[in-house]
Tab-separated table of C-alpha atoms in Angstrom:
chain	number	residue	atom	x	y	z
A	1	UNK	CA	2.860	-3.429	-2.767
A	2	UNK	CA	1.378	0.037	-2.658
A	3	UNK	CA	3.728	3.035	-2.664
A	4	UNK	CA	3.115	6.320	-0.876
A	5	UNK	CA	5.357	9.318	-1.484
A	6	UNK	CA	6.753	11.146	1.555
A	7	UNK	CA	9.164	14.104	1.706
A	8	UNK	CA	12.439	12.949	0.081
A	9	UNK	CA	11.373	9.310	-0.122
A	10	UNK	CA	8.637	6.708	-0.214
A	11	UNK	CA	6.851	4.130	1.929
A	12	UNK	CA	5.934	0.741	0.495
A	13	UNK	CA	2.976	-1.107	2.060
A	14	UNK	CA	2.955	-4.794	1.177
A	15	UNK	CA	-0.202	-6.418	-0.161
A	16	UNK	CA	-1.441	-9.782	1.058
A	17	UNK	CA	-0.989	-9.163	4.783
A	18	UNK	CA	-3.674	-10.368	7.224
A	19	UNK	CA	-6.586	-7.978	7.726
A	20	UNK	CA	-5.321	-7.003	11.195
A	21	UNK	CA	-1.666	-6.634	10.217
A	22	UNK	CA	0.538	-4.743	7.824
A	23	UNK	CA	4.175	-4.603	6.762
A	24	UNK	CA	5.697	-1.366	5.529
A	25	UNK	CA	9.156	-0.044	4.762
A	26	UNK	CA	9.978	3.631	4.302
A	27	UNK	CA	13.109	4.725	2.447
A	28	UNK	CA	14.322	8.315	2.638
A	29	UNK	CA	16.800	8.991	-0.152
A	30	UNK	CA	20.095	10.702	0.677
A	31	UNK	CA	19.524	10.892	4.422
A	32	UNK	CA	22.484	10.345	6.706
A	33	UNK	CA	22.397	9.047	10.266
A	34	UNK	CA	19.756	11.290	11.800
A	35	UNK	CA	16.089	11.418	12.835
A	36	UNK	CA	13.901	12.106	9.806
A	37	UNK	CA	11.852	15.262	10.246
A	38	UNK	CA	13.715	16.241	13.403
A	39	UNK	CA	13.664	19.806	14.676
A	40	UNK	CA	15.400	22.418	12.541
A	41	UNK	CA	17.476	23.556	15.511
A	42	UNK	CA	20.834	22.761	13.944
A	43	UNK	CA	21.259	19.591	15.985
A	44	UNK	CA	23.505	16.974	14.423
A	45	UNK	CA	20.828	14.274	14.675
A	46	UNK	CA	17.938	16.103	13.028
A	47	UNK	CA	16.994	16.047	9.331
A	48	UNK	CA	14.058	18.456	8.959
A	49	UNK	CA	13.955	18.203	5.135
A	50	UNK	CA	12.764	14.582	5.257
A	51	UNK	CA	9.364	13.052	6.061
A	52	UNK	CA	8.807	12.967	9.818
A	53	UNK	CA	9.655	9.526	11.194
A	54	UNK	CA	7.597	10.320	14.293
A	55	UNK	CA	4.477	11.145	12.262
A	56	UNK	CA	4.950	8.166	9.910
A	57	UNK	CA	5.301	5.743	12.823
A	58	UNK	CA	2.343	7.168	14.744
A	59	UNK	CA	0.074	7.026	11.677
A	60	UNK	CA	1.104	3.391	11.109
A	61	UNK	CA	0.472	2.394	14.745
A	62	UNK	CA	-2.888	4.167	14.881
A	63	UNK	CA	-4.033	2.323	11.786
A	64	UNK	CA	-2.722	-1.174	12.523
A	65	UNK	CA	-2.060	-1.562	16.261
A	66	UNK	CA	-5.616	-1.254	17.641
């Protein structure tokens, strides 16, 4: 697999997948139950210090879903 560093963690992209598909897993170290990269508004479900889950997912879908 190929590893990419993100804020407070890493994403592993597995090799050997079909040309039109990909498998990835992102691990954010020390994050509790919250949305990674959420708004820094003090909400209990936001973790702004971590890589943005929204941006990571969108980048993945743009690359592999079309």
